[in-house]
Coordinates of C-alpha atoms in Angstrom, one line a residue:
M1 CA 67.6 -10.1 -21.6
Q2 CA 64.9 -7.4 -21.3
A3 CA 62.6 -9.4 -23.5
C4 CA 63.2 -12.5 -21.3
H5 CA 62.4 -10.5 -18.2
R6 CA 59.2 -9.3 -19.7
L7 CA 58.1 -12.9 -20.7
H8 CA 59.2 -14.4 -17.4
P9 CA 58.2 -12.1 -14.5
S10 CA 59.6 -12.5 -11.1
D11 CA 58.0 -14.5 -8.3
S12 CA 57.0 -11.3 -6.4
Q13 CA 55.2 -10.0 -9.4
V14 CA 53.3 -13.2 -9.9
R15 CA 52.2 -13.2 -6.2
L16 CA 51.0 -9.6 -6.5
H17 CA 49.0 -10.4 -9.6
T18 CA 47.3 -13.4 -8.2
S19 CA 46.5 -11.6 -4.9
C20 CA 44.9 -8.8 -6.9
N21 CA 42.8 -11.3 -8.9
R22 CA 41.7 -13.1 -5.7
R23 CA 40.6 -9.9 -3.9
P24 CA 37.5 -9.1 -6.1
L25 CA 36.4 -12.8 -5.8
A26 CA 36.6 -12.6 -2.0
V27 CA 34.7 -9.3 -1.9
A28 CA 32.0 -10.7 -4.1
A29 CA 31.6 -13.8 -2.0
F30 CA 31.3 -11.7 1.2
R31 CA 28.6 -9.5 -0.4
R32 CA 26.7 -12.6 -1.6
R33 CA 26.8 -14.1 1.9
F34 CA 25.7 -10.8 3.5
D35 CA 22.7 -10.5 1.1
C36 CA 21.6 -14.0 1.9
S37 CA 21.8 -13.3 5.6
R38 CA 19.7 -10.2 5.2
K39 CA 17.1 -12.1 3.2
S40 CA 16.9 -14.8 5.9
R41 CA 16.5 -12.1 8.6
R42 CA 13.6 -10.6 6.6
K43 CA 11.9 -13.9 6.4
A44 CA 12.4 -14.7 10.0
T45 CA 11.0 -11.4 11.3
P46 CA 8.0 -10.3 9.2
V47 CA 6.7 -6.8 9.6
Q48 CA 3.5 -6.7 11.6
C49 CA 0.8 -4.3 10.9
N50 CA -0.3 -1.7 13.5
E51 CA -3.1 -3.1 15.6
L52 CA -4.6 0.3 16.2
N53 CA -4.9 1.0 12.5
Q54 CA -6.3 -2.4 11.9
W55 CA -9.0 -2.1 14.6
G56 CA -9.7 1.6 13.9
N57 CA -9.6 1.2 10.1
V58 CA -7.7 4.4 9.8
D59 CA -4.7 3.2 7.8
G60 CA -2.4 5.7 9.4
D61 CA -4.5 8.7 8.3
E62 CA -4.5 11.2 11.1
S63 CA -6.9 13.5 9.4
G64 CA -9.8 11.1 10.0
A65 CA -10.9 11.0 6.4
G66 CA -10.2 7.3 6.2
A67 CA -12.0 6.3 9.3
D68 CA -15.3 4.5 9.1
E69 CA -18.0 5.8 11.5
N70 CA -19.9 2.6 11.6
S71 CA -16.9 0.3 12.0
F72 CA -17.1 0.2 15.8
E73 CA -20.8 -0.7 15.8
R74 CA -20.4 -3.3 13.0
D75 CA -17.4 -5.0 14.5
T76 CA -18.8 -5.0 18.1
C77 CA -22.3 -6.3 17.0
G78 CA -20.7 -8.9 14.8
S79 CA -18.6 -10.3 17.7
I80 CA -21.5 -10.3 20.1
L81 CA -23.7 -11.9 17.5
R82 CA -21.3 -14.8 17.1
V83 CA -21.0 -15.4 20.8
L84 CA -24.7 -15.2 21.4
T85 CA -25.3 -17.7 18.5
A86 CA -22.9 -20.2 20.1
K87 CA -24.6 -19.7 23.6
A88 CA -28.1 -20.0 22.1
T89 CA -27.1 -23.3 20.3
Q90 CA -25.6 -24.6 23.5
R91 CA -28.8 -23.8 25.5
V92 CA -31.0 -25.5 22.8
L93 CA -28.7 -28.6 22.9
Q94 CA -29.1 -28.8 26.7
Q95 CA -32.9 -28.6 26.3
L96 CA -32.9 -31.3 23.6
M97 CA -30.8 -33.6 25.7
E98 CA -33.6 -33.6 28.2
L99 CA -36.5 -33.9 25.8
N100 CA -35.3 -35.5 22.5
L101 CA -32.0 -37.3 22.3
T102 CA -32.3 -38.0 18.6
K103 CA -32.6 -34.3 17.7
A104 CA -29.8 -33.5 20.2
H105 CA -27.4 -36.0 18.6
W106 CA -28.3 -34.7 15.1
L107 CA -27.7 -31.1 16.0
Q108 CA -24.5 -31.9 17.8
K109 CA -23.2 -33.7 14.7
F110 CA -24.2 -30.7 12.6
C111 CA -22.3 -28.4 14.8
Q112 CA -19.1 -30.4 14.3
S113 CA -19.1 -29.5 10.6
H114 CA -20.6 -26.1 11.0
P115 CA -19.3 -24.2 14.1
P116 CA -21.9 -22.1 15.8
L117 CA -19.3 -19.3 16.3
E118 CA -19.7 -18.5 12.6
G119 CA -22.9 -16.6 13.6
D120 CA -25.4 -16.0 10.8
K121 CA -23.4 -18.3 8.5
F122 CA -24.3 -21.2 10.9
I123 CA -28.0 -20.2 10.9
I124 CA -28.2 -20.0 7.1
A125 CA -26.5 -23.4 6.7
L126 CA -29.0 -24.8 9.2
L127 CA -32.0 -23.3 7.3
K128 CA -30.7 -24.7 4.0
E129 CA -30.4 -28.3 5.5
R130 CA -33.0 -30.7 4.2
P131 CA -35.4 -32.4 6.6
S132 CA -34.6 -36.0 7.4
S133 CA -35.8 -38.9 9.5
N134 CA -33.4 -40.6 12.0
Q135 CA -34.0 -43.7 14.0
D136 CA -34.3 -43.4 17.7
R137 CA -31.7 -45.5 19.5
I138 CA -33.8 -46.0 22.6
L139 CA -37.3 -46.4 21.3
F140 CA -36.2 -47.7 17.8
S141 CA -38.7 -45.4 16.1
N142 CA -38.1 -43.0 13.2
E143 CA -37.8 -39.4 14.4
F144 CA -38.5 -36.6 11.9
I145 CA -36.0 -33.8 12.1
N146 CA -36.7 -30.3 10.7
P147 CA -33.5 -28.2 10.7
A148 CA -35.5 -25.0 10.0
E149 CA -37.4 -25.5 13.2
L150 CA -34.2 -25.9 15.1
A151 CA -32.8 -22.7 13.4
H152 CA -35.9 -20.7 14.4
R153 CA -35.6 -22.0 18.0
I154 CA -32.0 -20.9 18.2
L155 CA -32.9 -17.5 16.8
A156 CA -35.6 -17.0 19.5
V157 CA -33.1 -18.0 22.3
R158 CA -30.5 -15.7 20.8
K159 CA -32.9 -12.8 20.9
D160 CA -33.7 -13.4 24.6
L161 CA -30.0 -13.6 25.4
A162 CA -29.4 -10.3 23.5
I163 CA -32.1 -8.6 25.6
Q164 CA -30.4 -9.9 28.8
T165 CA -27.0 -8.8 27.6
S166 CA -28.2 -5.3 26.9
R167 CA -29.7 -5.0 30.4
M168 CA -26.7 -6.3 32.3
M169 CA -23.8 -4.9 30.2
P170 CA -23.8 -1.3 31.7
G171 CA -23.7 -2.5 35.3
F172 CA -21.2 -5.2 34.5
M173 CA -18.8 -2.8 32.8
E174 CA -19.0 -0.4 35.8
R175 CA -18.2 -3.1 38.3
D176 CA -15.4 -4.5 36.1
N177 CA -13.8 -1.0 35.7
L178 CA -13.9 -0.5 39.5
E179 CA -12.5 -4.0 40.1
V180 CA -9.6 -3.3 37.7
Q181 CA -8.7 0.0 39.3
R182 CA -8.9 -1.5 42.8
H183 CA -6.6 -4.4 41.8
H184 CA -4.2 -1.9 40.3
L185 CA -4.1 0.2 43.5
E186 CA -3.6 -2.8 45.7
K187 CA -0.6 -4.0 43.7
N188 CA 1.1 -0.7 43.1
S189 CA 0.4 1.5 46.2
Y190 CA 2.4 1.4 49.5
T191 CA 2.4 3.3 52.7
S192 CA 5.1 5.7 53.8
G193 CA 8.4 3.9 54.3
S194 CA 7.2 0.5 53.1
H195 CA 9.6 0.7 50.1
N196 CA 12.6 0.9 52.5
K197 CA 14.0 -2.5 53.6
S198 CA 15.3 -1.1 56.9
S199 CA 11.8 0.2 57.9
R200 CA 10.3 -3.2 57.2
A201 CA 12.8 -5.0 59.5
P202 CA 11.4 -6.3 62.8
R203 CA 12.2 -4.0 65.7
A204 CA 13.4 -5.3 69.1
S205 CA 10.7 -5.3 71.8
H206 CA 11.3 -3.2 74.9
S207 CA 11.4 -5.4 78.0
P208 CA 9.8 -4.0 81.2
H209 CA 12.0 -2.6 84.0
N210 CA 13.4 -5.2 86.3
P211 CA 13.6 -4.0 89.9
N212 CA 16.3 -6.6 90.8
D213 CA 18.6 -5.3 88.1
T214 CA 21.6 -3.8 90.1
S215 CA 23.2 -2.3 87.1
R216 CA 20.3 0.1 86.6
K217 CA 19.7 0.7 90.4
R218 CA 23.1 2.0 91.1
W219 CA 22.5 5.1 89.0
F220 CA 19.6 6.1 91.2
T221 CA 21.0 5.3 94.6
R222 CA 22.9 7.9 96.6
E223 CA 26.2 7.2 98.1

């Protein structure tokens, strides 16, 4: 009988054994699901670099050893150079639209494949372009186009714009700083009691004394 009991366990023992075997599987499935959710959260919210370290080129070094002294001048001049190149190209295009439409259309088509905001890269690509002859749509004549001449023209206009920018930039920055401070004061300053709603409520106007009012006259008459 004891051997039979050992070979054939009871129902409660079978349930306990199956529950113990299922428990590790459930824990493993939960851990696998939690790891997948953590990976998805990592992909959804990538870590962004510090903008101050990126612009300052410090890389989190507070000692100042990793900072580049010429980074400000290089980045600032590079940004201004790209903007001035685009402005100079725009001005040359406006001049060509009045004088020579064939060259204007050619330069406009060239700017579509080579953006002027690239700065020196745009000028170098224009200098490397080979000369060509295009037919004038109005006069039906062949127009010789020299890209190097257009590049030198853009460089001359860009130099003039740089001189104008260097002259007007200090005064412009001073006026802009004052305008920003004035706008901030107008939006955030208030007079005494203006923050209280009860003080901003309209007050009742005092009506003048009415001589025909008997209710007020009786206080001043003698009996």
